[in-house]
Coordinates of C-alpha atoms in Angstrom, one line a residue:
Chain U
M1 CA -132.2 -205.5 -113.7
S2 CA -128.3 -204.2 -113.7
R3 CA -126.5 -203.4 -110.5
T4 CA -126.6 -199.7 -111.4
A5 CA -130.4 -200.2 -111.6
L6 CA -130.7 -202.1 -108.4
L7 CA -128.8 -199.2 -106.2
A8 CA -131.0 -196.4 -107.8
A9 CA -134.1 -198.5 -106.8
A10 CA -132.7 -198.4 -103.4
M11 CA -131.9 -195.4 -102.8
L12 CA -134.7 -193.0 -104.8
A13 CA -136.8 -193.4 -101.5
T14 CA -138.1 -189.6 -101.6
T15 CA -138.5 -186.3 -103.3
A16 CA -139.0 -183.5 -101.2
V17 CA -142.5 -181.6 -101.4
P18 CA -144.3 -181.0 -97.9
S19 CA -147.7 -180.9 -96.9
M20 CA -148.8 -177.0 -96.4
A21 CA -151.9 -175.2 -96.7
Q22 CA -152.7 -173.5 -100.4
T23 CA -149.6 -176.0 -101.6
P24 CA -150.0 -176.7 -105.5
P25 CA -150.7 -179.9 -106.9
V26 CA -147.0 -182.0 -107.1
Q27 CA -145.9 -182.2 -110.6
K28 CA -145.5 -185.8 -110.6
L29 CA -142.4 -187.4 -112.9
D30 CA -143.3 -190.4 -114.9
G31 CA -140.7 -193.3 -115.1
L32 CA -139.2 -196.2 -113.2
V33 CA -138.8 -194.7 -110.0
N34 CA -141.8 -194.7 -107.1
W35 CA -140.9 -191.4 -106.1
V36 CA -142.6 -190.0 -102.8
Y37 CA -143.9 -186.5 -102.8
D38 CA -143.8 -185.7 -99.1
Y39 CA -140.7 -185.4 -97.2
E40 CA -142.4 -186.3 -94.0
Q41 CA -143.8 -189.7 -95.7
G42 CA -140.4 -190.2 -97.1
R43 CA -139.0 -189.9 -93.8
K44 CA -141.2 -192.2 -92.3
L45 CA -140.5 -194.6 -94.9
A46 CA -136.7 -194.5 -94.6
G47 CA -137.4 -195.3 -91.0
Q48 CA -139.1 -198.2 -91.5
T49 CA -137.3 -199.5 -94.4
G50 CA -133.7 -198.7 -93.1
K51 CA -132.8 -197.0 -96.5
P52 CA -131.1 -193.9 -97.0
M53 CA -133.4 -191.0 -98.8
F54 CA -132.3 -189.2 -102.2
V55 CA -134.1 -186.0 -101.5
V56 CA -134.2 -184.1 -105.1
F57 CA -135.2 -180.6 -105.7
R58 CA -136.0 -180.1 -109.3
C59 CA -137.3 -176.4 -110.8
E60 CA -139.1 -176.0 -113.7
R61 CA -139.5 -172.2 -115.0
Chain A
M1 CA -140.6 -174.9 -102.3
N2 CA -143.6 -174.6 -100.6
G3 CA -143.2 -175.5 -96.7
I4 CA -139.7 -176.6 -97.1
N5 CA -137.3 -176.2 -94.3
L6 CA -134.9 -173.5 -95.3
D7 CA -132.7 -174.4 -92.2
L8 CA -132.3 -177.5 -93.2
F9 CA -132.4 -177.6 -97.1
Q10 CA -129.6 -175.2 -98.1
F11 CA -128.5 -174.9 -101.6
E12 CA -128.1 -172.5 -104.5
F13 CA -131.8 -171.3 -105.3
D14 CA -130.8 -169.8 -108.7
L15 CA -130.4 -173.6 -109.7
T16 CA -133.0 -176.1 -110.9
W17 CA -131.8 -179.2 -109.8
M18 CA -130.4 -180.2 -106.6
S19 CA -130.2 -183.2 -104.4
F20 CA -129.5 -184.2 -100.8
F21 CA -128.8 -187.9 -99.4
M22 CA -129.9 -187.9 -95.8
D23 CA -131.1 -190.8 -93.2
A24 CA -134.4 -190.8 -91.3
E25 CA -133.5 -188.6 -89.1
N26 CA -132.6 -185.1 -91.2
R27 CA -128.7 -185.8 -91.4
I28 CA -127.0 -185.4 -94.6
Y29 CA -124.4 -187.9 -96.2
T30 CA -123.6 -185.9 -99.0
R31 CA -124.9 -183.4 -101.6
Y32 CA -125.1 -183.6 -105.2
G33 CA -125.7 -180.8 -107.6
G34 CA -123.9 -177.2 -108.6
R35 CA -123.4 -175.7 -111.2
D36 CA -120.6 -173.3 -112.9
D37 CA -121.2 -170.2 -115.5
S38 CA -120.9 -172.4 -118.3
S39 CA -124.5 -174.6 -118.0
P40 CA -126.7 -175.7 -115.9
E41 CA -125.9 -179.2 -116.4
S42 CA -121.8 -178.5 -116.0
H43 CA -121.6 -181.1 -113.2
L44 CA -124.5 -183.2 -113.4
N45 CA -124.0 -186.0 -115.2
R46 CA -124.3 -190.0 -114.6
D47 CA -121.2 -190.8 -113.9
S48 CA -120.7 -188.6 -110.8
L49 CA -124.2 -189.5 -109.6
L50 CA -123.5 -193.2 -109.7
A51 CA -120.3 -192.5 -108.0
T52 CA -121.9 -190.3 -105.1
M53 CA -124.6 -192.8 -104.7
R54 CA -122.6 -195.8 -104.1
S55 CA -120.8 -193.6 -101.8
A56 CA -123.8 -192.6 -100.0
L57 CA -125.2 -196.0 -99.6
S58 CA -121.2 -196.8 -98.2
L59 CA -121.9 -194.1 -95.7
H60 CA -125.6 -195.4 -94.8
K61 CA -124.5 -198.6 -94.0
L62 CA -121.9 -197.3 -91.5
Q63 CA -124.4 -194.2 -90.4
D64 CA -121.5 -192.1 -91.2
V65 CA -123.3 -188.6 -91.2
L66 CA -121.7 -185.4 -91.9
T67 CA -121.3 -183.7 -88.6
S68 CA -119.3 -180.2 -89.3
R69 CA -120.0 -177.1 -87.4
L70 CA -121.1 -176.2 -91.2
E71 CA -124.2 -178.8 -91.1
P72 CA -127.7 -177.2 -90.4
T73 CA -129.7 -179.3 -87.9
G74 CA -132.9 -178.5 -89.5
R75 CA -134.2 -178.2 -85.7
T76 CA -135.0 -174.5 -86.7
V77 CA -138.1 -174.7 -89.2
R78 CA -137.9 -171.7 -91.5
T79 CA -139.7 -172.1 -94.3
P80 CA -139.9 -169.9 -98.1
E81 CA -143.6 -168.9 -96.5
Q82 CA -142.0 -166.7 -93.7
I83 CA -139.9 -164.9 -95.7
P84 CA -141.8 -161.1 -95.7
T85 CA -141.7 -160.2 -99.2
M86 CA -143.0 -163.7 -100.5
R87 CA -146.4 -163.2 -99.5
A88 CA -146.5 -159.8 -101.8
M89 CA -145.2 -162.5 -104.9
L90 CA -147.2 -165.1 -104.2
A91 CA -150.3 -162.7 -104.3
K92 CA -149.8 -162.1 -107.7
R93 CA -149.6 -165.5 -108.9
K94 CA -152.7 -167.8 -109.8
N95 CA -150.8 -171.0 -109.0
K96 CA -149.1 -170.9 -105.7
C97 CA -146.1 -173.0 -106.4
I98 CA -143.0 -171.5 -104.8
H99 CA -139.9 -171.9 -107.4
C100 CA -136.1 -172.3 -106.1
H101 CA -135.4 -169.1 -107.3
D102 CA -138.1 -167.5 -105.7
V103 CA -136.6 -168.3 -102.6
K104 CA -133.4 -166.2 -103.5
V105 CA -135.6 -163.2 -105.1
A106 CA -137.3 -163.1 -102.3
S107 CA -134.7 -163.4 -99.5
L108 CA -132.7 -160.6 -101.8
R109 CA -135.7 -158.2 -102.0
H110 CA -136.5 -158.5 -98.4
L111 CA -132.6 -157.5 -98.1
R112 CA -133.1 -154.4 -99.9
N113 CA -136.1 -153.5 -98.3
Q114 CA -134.0 -152.9 -95.4
D115 CA -131.2 -151.6 -97.0
K116 CA -128.9 -154.0 -96.5
L117 CA -128.5 -155.4 -100.2
K118 CA -125.1 -155.3 -101.4
R119 CA -124.8 -156.3 -105.1
H120 CA -122.1 -159.1 -104.6
M121 CA -124.8 -160.8 -102.5
V122 CA -126.1 -162.3 -105.5
F123 CA -123.1 -164.5 -105.6
T124 CA -124.0 -167.2 -103.7
Y125 CA -122.7 -171.0 -103.2
P126 CA -119.2 -170.4 -105.0
T127 CA -118.1 -173.4 -107.0
P128 CA -114.3 -174.9 -106.9
A129 CA -113.9 -172.5 -110.1
N130 CA -114.1 -169.9 -107.7
L131 CA -110.7 -171.3 -106.3
G132 CA -109.0 -171.6 -109.4
I133 CA -109.9 -176.0 -109.5
T134 CA -111.7 -177.6 -112.1
V135 CA -113.1 -181.0 -110.4
A136 CA -113.3 -184.2 -112.4
S137 CA -116.6 -184.9 -114.4
D138 CA -116.9 -188.5 -112.6
R139 CA -115.4 -187.7 -109.4
Q140 CA -115.8 -184.1 -108.2
S141 CA -113.6 -184.2 -105.2
V142 CA -110.3 -185.0 -107.7
V143 CA -109.2 -182.3 -109.4
R144 CA -108.8 -182.4 -112.9
D145 CA -106.6 -178.9 -113.4
V146 CA -105.7 -175.6 -111.4
K147 CA -105.6 -172.6 -113.1
P148 CA -102.3 -170.6 -112.6
G149 CA -102.4 -167.8 -110.2
T150 CA -105.4 -168.5 -108.7
P151 CA -105.6 -169.3 -105.0
A152 CA -105.4 -173.1 -105.4
A153 CA -102.4 -172.8 -107.6
R154 CA -100.6 -170.1 -104.8
A155 CA -101.5 -172.9 -102.1
G156 CA -100.0 -175.6 -103.9
V157 CA -103.2 -177.8 -105.5
R158 CA -102.3 -179.8 -108.1
R159 CA -103.8 -181.8 -110.8
G160 CA -104.5 -185.3 -109.2
D161 CA -104.9 -184.3 -105.5
R162 CA -108.2 -185.4 -104.4
I163 CA -110.1 -183.0 -101.7
V164 CA -111.0 -184.9 -98.5
R165 CA -112.1 -182.2 -96.3
A166 CA -112.5 -178.5 -96.4
E167 CA -112.5 -177.2 -92.8
D168 CA -113.6 -179.5 -91.0
H169 CA -116.6 -180.8 -93.5
R170 CA -116.0 -183.9 -95.6
V171 CA -115.8 -183.1 -99.5
L172 CA -117.6 -186.1 -101.9
T173 CA -119.0 -183.7 -104.2
L174 CA -119.0 -180.3 -106.0
G175 CA -121.9 -179.7 -103.8
D176 CA -120.2 -180.7 -100.6
L177 CA -117.6 -178.3 -101.3
S178 CA -120.0 -175.7 -102.6
H179 CA -121.5 -175.9 -99.5
V180 CA -118.3 -175.0 -97.3
L181 CA -117.2 -171.9 -99.9
E182 CA -120.8 -170.5 -98.9
K183 CA -120.3 -170.3 -95.4
T184 CA -116.6 -168.8 -96.1
P185 CA -116.1 -165.0 -95.6
D186 CA -114.8 -162.8 -98.5
P187 CA -111.9 -162.2 -98.3
G188 CA -111.2 -164.9 -96.5
R189 CA -109.3 -168.1 -95.8
L190 CA -110.1 -172.0 -96.9
S191 CA -108.2 -175.1 -95.2
L192 CA -108.2 -178.1 -97.7
E193 CA -107.0 -181.5 -96.8
L194 CA -105.8 -183.3 -99.9
R195 CA -105.2 -186.6 -100.4
R196 CA -101.7 -187.0 -102.9
N197 CA -100.3 -190.2 -103.5
G198 CA -101.6 -192.1 -100.7
R199 CA -100.5 -189.0 -98.3
A200 CA -102.6 -186.3 -96.2
V201 CA -101.8 -182.8 -97.5
P202 CA -102.7 -180.0 -95.9
V203 CA -103.1 -176.7 -97.5
R204 CA -104.6 -173.2 -96.5
L205 CA -105.9 -170.7 -99.5
D206 CA -106.0 -167.0 -99.0
L207 CA -109.2 -165.8 -100.9
P208 CA -108.9 -162.1 -101.8
A209 CA -111.8 -159.8 -101.7
G210 CA -114.1 -160.6 -104.5
W211 CA -113.3 -164.1 -105.1
R212 CA -117.0 -165.2 -104.6
K213 CA -117.8 -163.4 -107.6
S214 CA -117.8 -165.1 -111.4
S215 CA -117.4 -164.0 -114.9
D216 CA -120.7 -164.5 -116.3
P217 CA -123.5 -164.7 -113.4
S218 CA -126.5 -164.1 -116.3
W219 CA -128.0 -167.1 -115.5
R220 CA -129.0 -166.5 -112.0
E221 CA -132.5 -165.7 -112.1
S222 CA -132.5 -163.4 -108.9
L223 CA -130.0 -161.1 -110.5
H224 CA -132.6 -158.9 -111.3
V225 CA -132.8 -158.0 -107.6
V226 CA -129.8 -156.6 -107.4
G227 CA -129.9 -154.0 -110.3
P228 CA -131.9 -152.5 -113.3
G229 CA -132.6 -154.4 -116.4
C230 CA -133.2 -153.7 -119.8
G231 CA -136.7 -154.5 -119.7
L232 CA -136.4 -156.2 -123.3
W233 CA -135.9 -159.4 -124.5
G234 CA -133.9 -160.5 -128.1
R235 CA -132.1 -162.6 -130.0
R236 CA -128.5 -162.7 -131.5
L237 CA -128.5 -162.1 -135.1
N238 CA -127.4 -165.2 -136.9
A239 CA -123.6 -164.9 -139.4
N240 CA -126.4 -164.1 -142.7
E241 CA -128.1 -161.9 -141.0
R242 CA -124.9 -159.9 -139.6
R243 CA -123.5 -160.4 -143.3
R244 CA -126.7 -158.2 -144.8
L245 CA -126.4 -155.7 -142.1
K246 CA -122.6 -155.5 -142.3
L247 CA -122.2 -156.3 -138.3
D248 CA -118.6 -157.7 -137.2
P249 CA -119.5 -161.5 -136.4
G250 CA -117.5 -161.2 -133.0
K251 CA -119.6 -158.0 -131.9
L252 CA -123.1 -157.2 -130.3
A253 CA -126.3 -157.7 -132.4
L254 CA -129.0 -158.1 -130.4
K255 CA -132.6 -158.0 -132.5
V256 CA -135.0 -156.9 -130.2
T257 CA -138.3 -159.1 -129.9
Y258 CA -140.1 -158.1 -127.0
I259 CA -140.4 -154.9 -124.9
W260 CA -141.6 -155.0 -121.3
G261 CA -140.1 -152.0 -119.5
P262 CA -141.6 -148.7 -119.6
H263 CA -138.3 -147.0 -120.0
T264 CA -137.3 -149.1 -122.7
R265 CA -139.8 -147.8 -124.7
K266 CA -139.8 -144.4 -123.3
A267 CA -136.1 -144.6 -124.5
G268 CA -137.2 -144.8 -128.0
I269 CA -136.3 -148.4 -128.5
R270 CA -138.8 -150.6 -130.8
V271 CA -139.2 -154.4 -131.0
G272 CA -137.0 -155.3 -134.8
D273 CA -134.1 -152.6 -133.7
V274 CA -130.9 -154.5 -133.6
I275 CA -128.7 -153.5 -130.4
V276 CA -125.1 -153.0 -131.4
R277 CA -123.9 -151.2 -128.2
L278 CA -125.0 -150.7 -124.9
D279 CA -123.6 -148.6 -122.5
G280 CA -119.9 -148.6 -124.0
Q281 CA -120.4 -152.2 -124.6
A282 CA -119.8 -154.1 -128.2
R283 CA -118.5 -157.4 -127.4
D284 CA -120.9 -160.4 -128.2
M285 CA -123.2 -161.3 -125.7
T286 CA -126.9 -163.3 -125.1
I287 CA -129.5 -161.1 -124.3
K288 CA -129.1 -162.8 -120.4
Q289 CA -125.7 -161.3 -120.5
L290 CA -126.9 -157.8 -122.2
N291 CA -129.5 -157.6 -119.4
A292 CA -126.9 -158.8 -116.7
H293 CA -124.8 -155.8 -117.7
P294 CA -126.4 -152.9 -116.1
M295 CA -128.1 -155.3 -113.4
L296 CA -124.5 -155.8 -111.9
N297 CA -122.8 -152.8 -113.2
K298 CA -125.7 -149.8 -113.1
A299 CA -127.8 -147.7 -110.4
W300 CA -131.2 -147.7 -110.5
G301 CA -132.1 -143.9 -111.8
D302 CA -128.8 -144.5 -114.2
T303 CA -128.7 -143.0 -117.8
I304 CA -126.9 -144.9 -120.4
P305 CA -126.6 -144.7 -124.6
V306 CA -127.8 -147.5 -126.4
V307 CA -126.6 -147.8 -130.3
L308 CA -129.3 -149.3 -132.6
R309 CA -129.8 -150.4 -136.1
R310 CA -133.0 -149.5 -137.2
K311 CA -133.9 -150.2 -141.2
G312 CA -130.1 -149.8 -142.2
R313 CA -129.7 -146.7 -140.3
K314 CA -127.8 -146.4 -137.4
L315 CA -129.1 -144.0 -134.4
T316 CA -128.1 -143.5 -130.5
V317 CA -131.0 -143.5 -127.8
Q318 CA -130.8 -142.7 -124.0
M319 CA -132.3 -145.3 -121.4
T320 CA -132.9 -143.8 -118.2
F321 CA -133.5 -146.9 -115.8
P322 CA -136.5 -146.5 -113.2
Q323 CA -135.6 -144.5 -109.9
Q324 CA -136.6 -147.4 -108.0
P325 CA -137.4 -151.3 -108.4
A326 CA -141.3 -151.7 -109.9
D327 CA -141.7 -154.8 -107.3

């Protein structure tokens, strides 16, 4: 794995979608990154691992 | 955006992509994202993202989060669902997904319902271009160019300067600077700390009235809230089609492909018509730019002339916008 890929893997801890009643299903992304689709879950993971979060908002319209 | 804390995640909701580098305590290291009028990806690229990731990792080791007075705390939870006009918007949809631009549309509609909406409010999250600064594509805090006669030029900002701080806010990216600019009044003043040849150079920019506006906001999804649209969709004629109709290549020539506005039909505009002049505007435009013109310049209930080409004939119709928004 390249230096770049190592950095990205370490950073891509979460993407933000919260838990709410009536929240539509998450449109999951394909790829090499294990995205977390729940912000609070991402925060918990970041706290446990000591890693920073890379929180991404993407909109498809 | 369902359930997102808008107090914590503040960004340009007309965008389609935005990111934050944060710690587990809701604190932000830096923001990455943003665009200018030219394209959605004008400031998104691999090199600048990697540079930002590296910086964020370094900052994380030092726990060096942003602490300026402009930083949100996230302690007050405010969600898109709490915007009063959002409920009505979602009621019309099968899929209850709240898009980024929905947040801005709902917010502007709420202001409109309160008679507080001003047209300039659509110009949110200005970029360095509004100051006269073009930033480098790989390192977004570095000034690549300064446009003469602009606030940045008058303040003495130079090519090659690195923007270290805006007000008391650390700047690593366009997203960081844009966050500060969003909080800067119109007219207003902006203090920048620059790094030039290893020295710290403080400058102060005087920002004239209207500095937040940009020349082509037609990409902004929320634009339709601030003024009436043409109620139609279309496409630019290509060179061959223009030649056939003897239309100037540099002039407006949009073929109507779809009509949804009752006022558009009432004006007599039909699918297949070619619009060659609208409200006196004959410069070449995209369909988004055409629709943006009345949204930015006309009031509900106004009437404008539209010049068309239909089956080789030229005709002028009058389009009267609805007295009030349909939503």
